[in-house]
Short mmCIF file of C-alpha atoms in Angstrom, two decimals:
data_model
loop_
_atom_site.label_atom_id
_atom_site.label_comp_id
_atom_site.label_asym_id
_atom_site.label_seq_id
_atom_site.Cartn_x
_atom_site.Cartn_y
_atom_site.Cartn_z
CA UNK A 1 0.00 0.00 0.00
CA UNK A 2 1.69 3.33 -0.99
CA UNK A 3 2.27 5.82 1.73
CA UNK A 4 1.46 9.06 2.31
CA UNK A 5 2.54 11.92 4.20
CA UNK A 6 1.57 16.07 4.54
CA UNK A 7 3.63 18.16 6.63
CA UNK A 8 3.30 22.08 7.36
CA UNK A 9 6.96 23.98 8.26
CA UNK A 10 9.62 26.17 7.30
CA UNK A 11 10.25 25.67 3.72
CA UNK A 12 13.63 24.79 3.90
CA UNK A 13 13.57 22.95 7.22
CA UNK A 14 10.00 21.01 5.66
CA UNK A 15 12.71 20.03 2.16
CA UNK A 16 15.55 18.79 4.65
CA UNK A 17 12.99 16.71 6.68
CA UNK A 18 10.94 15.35 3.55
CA UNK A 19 14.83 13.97 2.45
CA UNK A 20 16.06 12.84 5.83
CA UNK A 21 12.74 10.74 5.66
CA UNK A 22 13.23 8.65 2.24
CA UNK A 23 16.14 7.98 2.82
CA UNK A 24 14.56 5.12 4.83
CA UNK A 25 14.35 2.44 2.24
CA UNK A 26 10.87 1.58 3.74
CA UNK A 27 9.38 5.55 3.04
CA UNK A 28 11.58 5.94 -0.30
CA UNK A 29 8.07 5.19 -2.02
CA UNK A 30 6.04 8.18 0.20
CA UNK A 31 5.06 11.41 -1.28
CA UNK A 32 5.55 14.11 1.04
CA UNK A 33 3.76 17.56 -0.03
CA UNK A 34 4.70 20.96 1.57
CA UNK A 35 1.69 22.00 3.26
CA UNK A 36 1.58 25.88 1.98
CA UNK A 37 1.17 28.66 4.79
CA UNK A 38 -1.00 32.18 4.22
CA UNK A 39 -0.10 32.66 7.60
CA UNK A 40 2.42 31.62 10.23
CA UNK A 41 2.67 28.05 10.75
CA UNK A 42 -0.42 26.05 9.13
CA UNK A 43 -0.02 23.14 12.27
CA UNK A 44 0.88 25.49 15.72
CA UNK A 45 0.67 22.16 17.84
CA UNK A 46 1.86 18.76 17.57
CA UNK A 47 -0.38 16.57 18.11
CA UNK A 48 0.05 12.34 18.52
CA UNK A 49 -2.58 10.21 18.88
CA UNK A 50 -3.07 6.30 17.99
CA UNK A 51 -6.13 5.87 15.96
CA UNK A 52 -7.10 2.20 14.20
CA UNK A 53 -7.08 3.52 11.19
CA UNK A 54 -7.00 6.91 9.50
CA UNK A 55 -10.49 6.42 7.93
CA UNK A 56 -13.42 6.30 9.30
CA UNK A 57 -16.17 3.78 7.81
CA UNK A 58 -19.35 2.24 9.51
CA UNK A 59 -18.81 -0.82 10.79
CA UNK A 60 -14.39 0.10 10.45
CA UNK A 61 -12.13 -1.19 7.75
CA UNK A 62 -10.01 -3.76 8.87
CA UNK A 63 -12.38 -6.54 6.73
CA UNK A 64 -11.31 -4.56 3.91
CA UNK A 65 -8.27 -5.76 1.14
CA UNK A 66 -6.27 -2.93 1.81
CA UNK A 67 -3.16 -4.74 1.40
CA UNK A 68 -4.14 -6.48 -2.14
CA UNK A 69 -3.42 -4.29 -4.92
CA UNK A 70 -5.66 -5.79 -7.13
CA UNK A 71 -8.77 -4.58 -4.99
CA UNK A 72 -7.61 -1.08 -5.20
CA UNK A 73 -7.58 1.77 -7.74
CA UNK A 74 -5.30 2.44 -9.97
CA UNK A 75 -3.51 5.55 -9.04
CA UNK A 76 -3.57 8.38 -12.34
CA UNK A 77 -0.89 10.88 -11.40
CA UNK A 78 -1.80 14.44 -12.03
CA UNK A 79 -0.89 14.28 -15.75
CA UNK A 80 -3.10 11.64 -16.79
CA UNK A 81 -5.69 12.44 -14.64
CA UNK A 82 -5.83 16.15 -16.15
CA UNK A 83 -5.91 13.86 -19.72
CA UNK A 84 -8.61 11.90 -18.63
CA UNK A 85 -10.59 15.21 -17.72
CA UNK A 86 -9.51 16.73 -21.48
CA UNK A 87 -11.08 13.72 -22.71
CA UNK A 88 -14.14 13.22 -20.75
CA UNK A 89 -14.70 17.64 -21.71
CA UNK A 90 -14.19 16.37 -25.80
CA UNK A 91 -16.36 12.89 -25.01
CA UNK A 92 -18.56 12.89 -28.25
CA UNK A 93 -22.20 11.78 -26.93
CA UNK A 94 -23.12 9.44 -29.91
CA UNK A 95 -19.53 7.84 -30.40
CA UNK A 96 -20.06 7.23 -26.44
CA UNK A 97 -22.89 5.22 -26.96
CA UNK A 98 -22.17 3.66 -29.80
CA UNK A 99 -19.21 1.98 -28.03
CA UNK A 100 -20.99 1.90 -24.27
CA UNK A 101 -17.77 3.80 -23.03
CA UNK A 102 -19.02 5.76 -20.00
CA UNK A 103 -16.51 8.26 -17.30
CA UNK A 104 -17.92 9.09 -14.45
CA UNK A 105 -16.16 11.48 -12.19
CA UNK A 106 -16.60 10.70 -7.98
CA UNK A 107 -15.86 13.22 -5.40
CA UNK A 108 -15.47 10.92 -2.87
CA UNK A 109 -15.52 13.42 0.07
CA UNK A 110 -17.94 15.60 2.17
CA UNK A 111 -20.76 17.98 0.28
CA UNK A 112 -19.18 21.26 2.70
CA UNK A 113 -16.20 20.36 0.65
CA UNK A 114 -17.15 20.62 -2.53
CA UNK A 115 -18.94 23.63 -1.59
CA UNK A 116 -15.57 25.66 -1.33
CA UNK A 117 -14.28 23.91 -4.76
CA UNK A 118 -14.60 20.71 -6.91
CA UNK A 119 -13.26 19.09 -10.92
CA UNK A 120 -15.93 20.47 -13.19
CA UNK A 121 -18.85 17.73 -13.55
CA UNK A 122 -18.23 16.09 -9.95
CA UNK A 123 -21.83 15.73 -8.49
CA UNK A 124 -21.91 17.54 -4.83
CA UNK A 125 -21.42 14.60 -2.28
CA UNK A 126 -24.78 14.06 -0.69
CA UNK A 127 -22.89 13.69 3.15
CA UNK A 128 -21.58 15.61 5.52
CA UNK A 129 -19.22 12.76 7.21
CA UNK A 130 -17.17 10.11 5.13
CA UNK A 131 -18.61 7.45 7.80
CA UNK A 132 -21.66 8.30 6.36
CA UNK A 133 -20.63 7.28 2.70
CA UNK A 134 -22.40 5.10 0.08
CA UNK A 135 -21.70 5.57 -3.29
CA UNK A 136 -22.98 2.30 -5.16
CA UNK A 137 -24.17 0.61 -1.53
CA UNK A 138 -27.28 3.00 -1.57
CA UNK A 139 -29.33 1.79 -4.62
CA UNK A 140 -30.89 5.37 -4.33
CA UNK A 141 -31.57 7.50 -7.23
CA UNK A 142 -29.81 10.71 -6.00
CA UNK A 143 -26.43 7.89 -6.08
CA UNK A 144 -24.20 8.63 -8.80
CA UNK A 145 -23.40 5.07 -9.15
CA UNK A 146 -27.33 3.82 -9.11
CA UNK A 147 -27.44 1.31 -12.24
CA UNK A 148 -24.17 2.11 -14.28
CA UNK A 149 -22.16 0.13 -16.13
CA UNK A 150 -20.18 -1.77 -13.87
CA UNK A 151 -17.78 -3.16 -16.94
CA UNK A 152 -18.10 -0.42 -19.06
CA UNK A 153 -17.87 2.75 -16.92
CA UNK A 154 -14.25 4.51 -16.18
CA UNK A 155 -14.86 5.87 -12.29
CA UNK A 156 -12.14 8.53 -11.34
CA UNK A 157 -12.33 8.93 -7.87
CA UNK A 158 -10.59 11.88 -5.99
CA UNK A 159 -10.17 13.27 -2.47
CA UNK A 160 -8.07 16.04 -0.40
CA UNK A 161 -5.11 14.02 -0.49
CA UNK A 162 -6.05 10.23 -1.88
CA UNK A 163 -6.48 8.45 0.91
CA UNK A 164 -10.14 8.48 1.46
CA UNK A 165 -10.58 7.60 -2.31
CA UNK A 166 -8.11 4.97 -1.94
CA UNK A 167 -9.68 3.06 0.14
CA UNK A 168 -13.15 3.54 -0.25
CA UNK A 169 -12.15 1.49 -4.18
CA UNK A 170 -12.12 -1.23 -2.54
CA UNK A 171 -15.63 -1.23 -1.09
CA UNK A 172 -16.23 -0.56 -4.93
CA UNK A 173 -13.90 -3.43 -6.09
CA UNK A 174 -15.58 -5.72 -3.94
CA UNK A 175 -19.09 -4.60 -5.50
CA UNK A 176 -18.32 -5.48 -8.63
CA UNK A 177 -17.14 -1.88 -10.04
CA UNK A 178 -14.11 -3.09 -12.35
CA UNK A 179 -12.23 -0.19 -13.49
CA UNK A 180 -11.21 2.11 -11.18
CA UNK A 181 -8.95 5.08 -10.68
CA UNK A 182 -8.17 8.02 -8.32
CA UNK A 183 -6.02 10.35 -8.43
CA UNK A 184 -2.66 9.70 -6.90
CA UNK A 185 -1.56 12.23 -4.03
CA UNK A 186 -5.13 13.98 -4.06
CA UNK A 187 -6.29 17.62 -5.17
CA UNK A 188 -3.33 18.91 -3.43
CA UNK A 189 -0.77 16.66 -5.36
CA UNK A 190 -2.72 17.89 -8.25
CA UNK A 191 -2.81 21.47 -8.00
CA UNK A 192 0.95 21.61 -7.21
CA UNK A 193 1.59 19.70 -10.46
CA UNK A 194 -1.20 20.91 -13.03
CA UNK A 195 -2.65 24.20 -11.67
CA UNK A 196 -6.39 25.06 -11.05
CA UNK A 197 -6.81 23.17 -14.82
CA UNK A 198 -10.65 21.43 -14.59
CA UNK A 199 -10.88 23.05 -11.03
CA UNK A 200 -13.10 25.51 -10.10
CA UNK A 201 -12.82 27.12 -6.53
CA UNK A 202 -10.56 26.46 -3.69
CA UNK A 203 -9.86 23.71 -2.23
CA UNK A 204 -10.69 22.66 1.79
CA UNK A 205 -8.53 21.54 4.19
CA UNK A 206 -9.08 20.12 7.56
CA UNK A 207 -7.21 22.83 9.92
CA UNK A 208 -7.18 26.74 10.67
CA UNK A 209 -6.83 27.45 7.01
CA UNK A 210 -9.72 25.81 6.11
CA UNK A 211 -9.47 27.10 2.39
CA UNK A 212 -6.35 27.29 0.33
CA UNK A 213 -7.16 28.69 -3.47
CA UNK A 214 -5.07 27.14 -5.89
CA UNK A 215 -2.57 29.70 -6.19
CA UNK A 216 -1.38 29.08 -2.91
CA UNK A 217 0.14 25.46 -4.61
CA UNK A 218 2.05 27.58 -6.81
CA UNK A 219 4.46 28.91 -4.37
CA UNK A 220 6.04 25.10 -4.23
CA UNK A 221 5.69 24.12 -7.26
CA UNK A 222 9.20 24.24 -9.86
CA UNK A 223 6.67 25.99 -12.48
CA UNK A 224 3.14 25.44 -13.76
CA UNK A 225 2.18 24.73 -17.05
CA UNK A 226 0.63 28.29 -17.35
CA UNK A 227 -0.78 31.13 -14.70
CA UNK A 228 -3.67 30.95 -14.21
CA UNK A 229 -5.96 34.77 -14.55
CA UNK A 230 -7.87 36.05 -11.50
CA UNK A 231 -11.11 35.80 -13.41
CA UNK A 232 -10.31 31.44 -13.79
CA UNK A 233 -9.37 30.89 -10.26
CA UNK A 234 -12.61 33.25 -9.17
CA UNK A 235 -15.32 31.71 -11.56
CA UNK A 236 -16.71 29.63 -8.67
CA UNK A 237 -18.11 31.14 -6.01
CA UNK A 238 -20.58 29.50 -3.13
CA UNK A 239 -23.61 29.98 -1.47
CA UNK A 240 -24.81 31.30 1.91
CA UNK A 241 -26.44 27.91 3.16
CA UNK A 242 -28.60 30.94 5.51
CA UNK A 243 -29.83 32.70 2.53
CA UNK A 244 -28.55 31.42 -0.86
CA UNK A 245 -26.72 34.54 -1.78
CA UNK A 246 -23.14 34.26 -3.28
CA UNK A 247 -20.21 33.97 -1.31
CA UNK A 248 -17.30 34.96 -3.35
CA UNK A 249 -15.32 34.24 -0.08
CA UNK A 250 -14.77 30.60 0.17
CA UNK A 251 -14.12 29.83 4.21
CA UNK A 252 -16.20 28.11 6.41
CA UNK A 253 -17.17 28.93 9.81
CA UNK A 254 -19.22 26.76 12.85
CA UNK A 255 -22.44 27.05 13.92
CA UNK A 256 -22.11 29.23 17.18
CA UNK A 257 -24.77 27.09 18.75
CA UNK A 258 -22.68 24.36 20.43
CA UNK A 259 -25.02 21.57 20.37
CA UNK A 260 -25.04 22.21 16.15
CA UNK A 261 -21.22 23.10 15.68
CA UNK A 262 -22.52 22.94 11.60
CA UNK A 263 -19.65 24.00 9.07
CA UNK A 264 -21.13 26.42 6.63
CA UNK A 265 -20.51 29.02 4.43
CA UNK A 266 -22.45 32.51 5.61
CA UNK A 267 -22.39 36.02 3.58
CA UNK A 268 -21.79 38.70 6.16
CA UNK A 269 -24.91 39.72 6.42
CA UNK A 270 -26.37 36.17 7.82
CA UNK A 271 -23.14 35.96 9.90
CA UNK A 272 -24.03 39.39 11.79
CA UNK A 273 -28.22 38.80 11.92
CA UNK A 274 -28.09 35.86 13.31
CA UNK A 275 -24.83 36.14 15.44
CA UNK A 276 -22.64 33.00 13.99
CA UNK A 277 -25.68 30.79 14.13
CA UNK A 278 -26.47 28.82 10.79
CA UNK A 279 -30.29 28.91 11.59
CA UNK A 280 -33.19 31.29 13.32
CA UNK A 281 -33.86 28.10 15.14
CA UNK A 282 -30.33 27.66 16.38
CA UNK A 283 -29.92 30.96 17.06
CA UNK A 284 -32.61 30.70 20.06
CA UNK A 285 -30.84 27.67 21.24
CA UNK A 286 -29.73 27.70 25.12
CA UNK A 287 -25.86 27.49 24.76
CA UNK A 288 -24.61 29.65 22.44
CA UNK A 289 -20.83 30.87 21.69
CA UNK A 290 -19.98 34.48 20.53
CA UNK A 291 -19.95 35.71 17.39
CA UNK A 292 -16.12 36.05 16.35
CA UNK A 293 -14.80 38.69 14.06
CA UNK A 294 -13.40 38.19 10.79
CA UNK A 295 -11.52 34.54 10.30
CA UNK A 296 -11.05 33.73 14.16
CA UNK A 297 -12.01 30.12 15.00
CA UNK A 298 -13.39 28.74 18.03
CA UNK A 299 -11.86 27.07 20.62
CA UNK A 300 -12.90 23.36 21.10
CA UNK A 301 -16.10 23.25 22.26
CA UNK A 302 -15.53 21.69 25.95
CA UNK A 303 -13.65 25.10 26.63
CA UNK A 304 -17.49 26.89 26.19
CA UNK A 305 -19.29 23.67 27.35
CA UNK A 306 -17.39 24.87 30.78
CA UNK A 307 -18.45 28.11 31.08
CA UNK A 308 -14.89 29.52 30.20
CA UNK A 309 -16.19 32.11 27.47
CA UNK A 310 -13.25 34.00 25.96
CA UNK A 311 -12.69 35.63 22.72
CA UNK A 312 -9.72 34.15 22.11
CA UNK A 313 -9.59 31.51 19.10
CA UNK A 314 -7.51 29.17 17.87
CA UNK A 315 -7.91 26.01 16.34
CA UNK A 316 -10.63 24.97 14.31
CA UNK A 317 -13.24 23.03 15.48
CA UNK A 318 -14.64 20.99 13.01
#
């Protein structure tokens, strides 16, 4: 099983450490991606902990064929991934079904993702937790995989960083789907190596940054293939989930009513009315949290579950 690795420091000391750590002939294989700053350090704390696995499915994963290859995708690397999306954008319709050649592209992560930025004709994910995921297990119609091909369909499967993709494919695999790819070191890998190309938006990330736009990548990449105008990298922009209104500002904030903690998107407007809640009805609820200014983040909740109220803000709490 390939390895993979993001890490968030001083450029320099991030290179030195990235090198120290293939030299190990058992992480020569790992790609290791610079984890791109706006801001200070992107990771202030270190934090350990021992988890089972780093993705979370119901009923776990340790059933699934991690381990076997041939139950797992078939890594594209950003190249021939961005080919396969030229392709699938020149697909003649009638040549397609004359030959029963289908590509279906999978966003195989959570719909407050895709919100802040998503590969052109990737269906918004229709969860808000990967536990909850069930492409081609649902049999519903909303599911992008309800009653394809399962021989004759291309799925291209891709996540933050590739892990999540990785191994849901094998769920897949072991449902029959036959040929399956994702994209090898995620959107992030991608960006870096390709640019915004087939990308509209920005892309989310689980910490205090919360949304990196793709021009961010370019600062450690060697060169793209081409820059990118301010008019491509802004021709997505979200919605207020309060109101519906655009949100040319792609960051997320939490519901101020702790028992909610919802991640949404909220014009300014909605944000001040009703005071970091994502709802009228929340906004009456009994334990509330203030309403912070500009891109502060809540501490974790426990700190207002206690009583200890402060402005202060640090690390996201999502």
């Amino acid at each position: 099983m390939s390895r993979e690795s993001t890490l968030s420091g001083p450029r320099k000391d991030a290179a030195a450490y990235a090198d120290w750590v293939k030299k190990d002939h058992r992480f020569c294989d790992m790609l290791v991606q610079t984890s791109p700053a706006l801001a200070g350090h992107a990771f202030p704390r270190l934090k350990l902990r021992y988890k089972p696995s780093l993705v979370q499915l119901e009923g776990g994963s340790l059933h699934l064929p991690l381990l076997d290859p041939s139950m797992r995708a078939m890594p594209l690397t950003p190249s021939k991934w961005k080919e396969r999306l030229e392709a699938r954008a020149c697909l003649d319709v009638s040549s397609s079904e004359m030959s029963g050649r289908k590509l279906l592209l999978l966003d195989v992560r959570n719909d407050y993702e895709w919100d802040v930025g998503h590969f052109e004709g990737a269906q918004r994910p229709n969860v808000d937790c990967f536990r909850s995921t069930s492409f081609g297990l649902s049999g519903e119609v909303s599911d992008p995989l309800n009653g394809v091909d399962k021989e004759k369909t291309d799925i291209l499967m891709y996540c933050t960083g590739g892990i999540r993709c990785d191994v849901y494919s094998t769920i897949l695999r072991e449902k029959g789907f036959q040929n399956l790819y994702t994209l090898e070191g995620g959107v992030s890998n991608y960006l870096k190596a390709e640019g915004p190309a087939g990308w509209v938006g920005n892309l989310f990330v689980f910490d205090g940054r919360l949304s990196l736009p793709p021009a961010t990548f370019r600062r450690t990449a060697a060169c793209w293939p081409s820059s990118p105008s301010e008019e491509e990298e802004r021709r997505w922009v979200g919605r207020c989930y309060a109101c519906g209104s655009e949100v040319v500002e792609l960051r997320h904030r939490n519901c101020a009513n702790i028992d909610c903690n919802r991640l949404y998107m909220s014009c300014g407007w909605c944000a001040e009315e009703l005071a970091g809640c994502c709802c009228s009805d929340c906004k009456a609820a009994p334990r509330l949290r203030p309403l912070l200014p500009g891109h502060q983040r809540y501490l974790k909740w426990h700190v207002y579950r206690d009583g200890l109220l402060t402005p202060a803000a640090t690390d996201a709490d999502c």
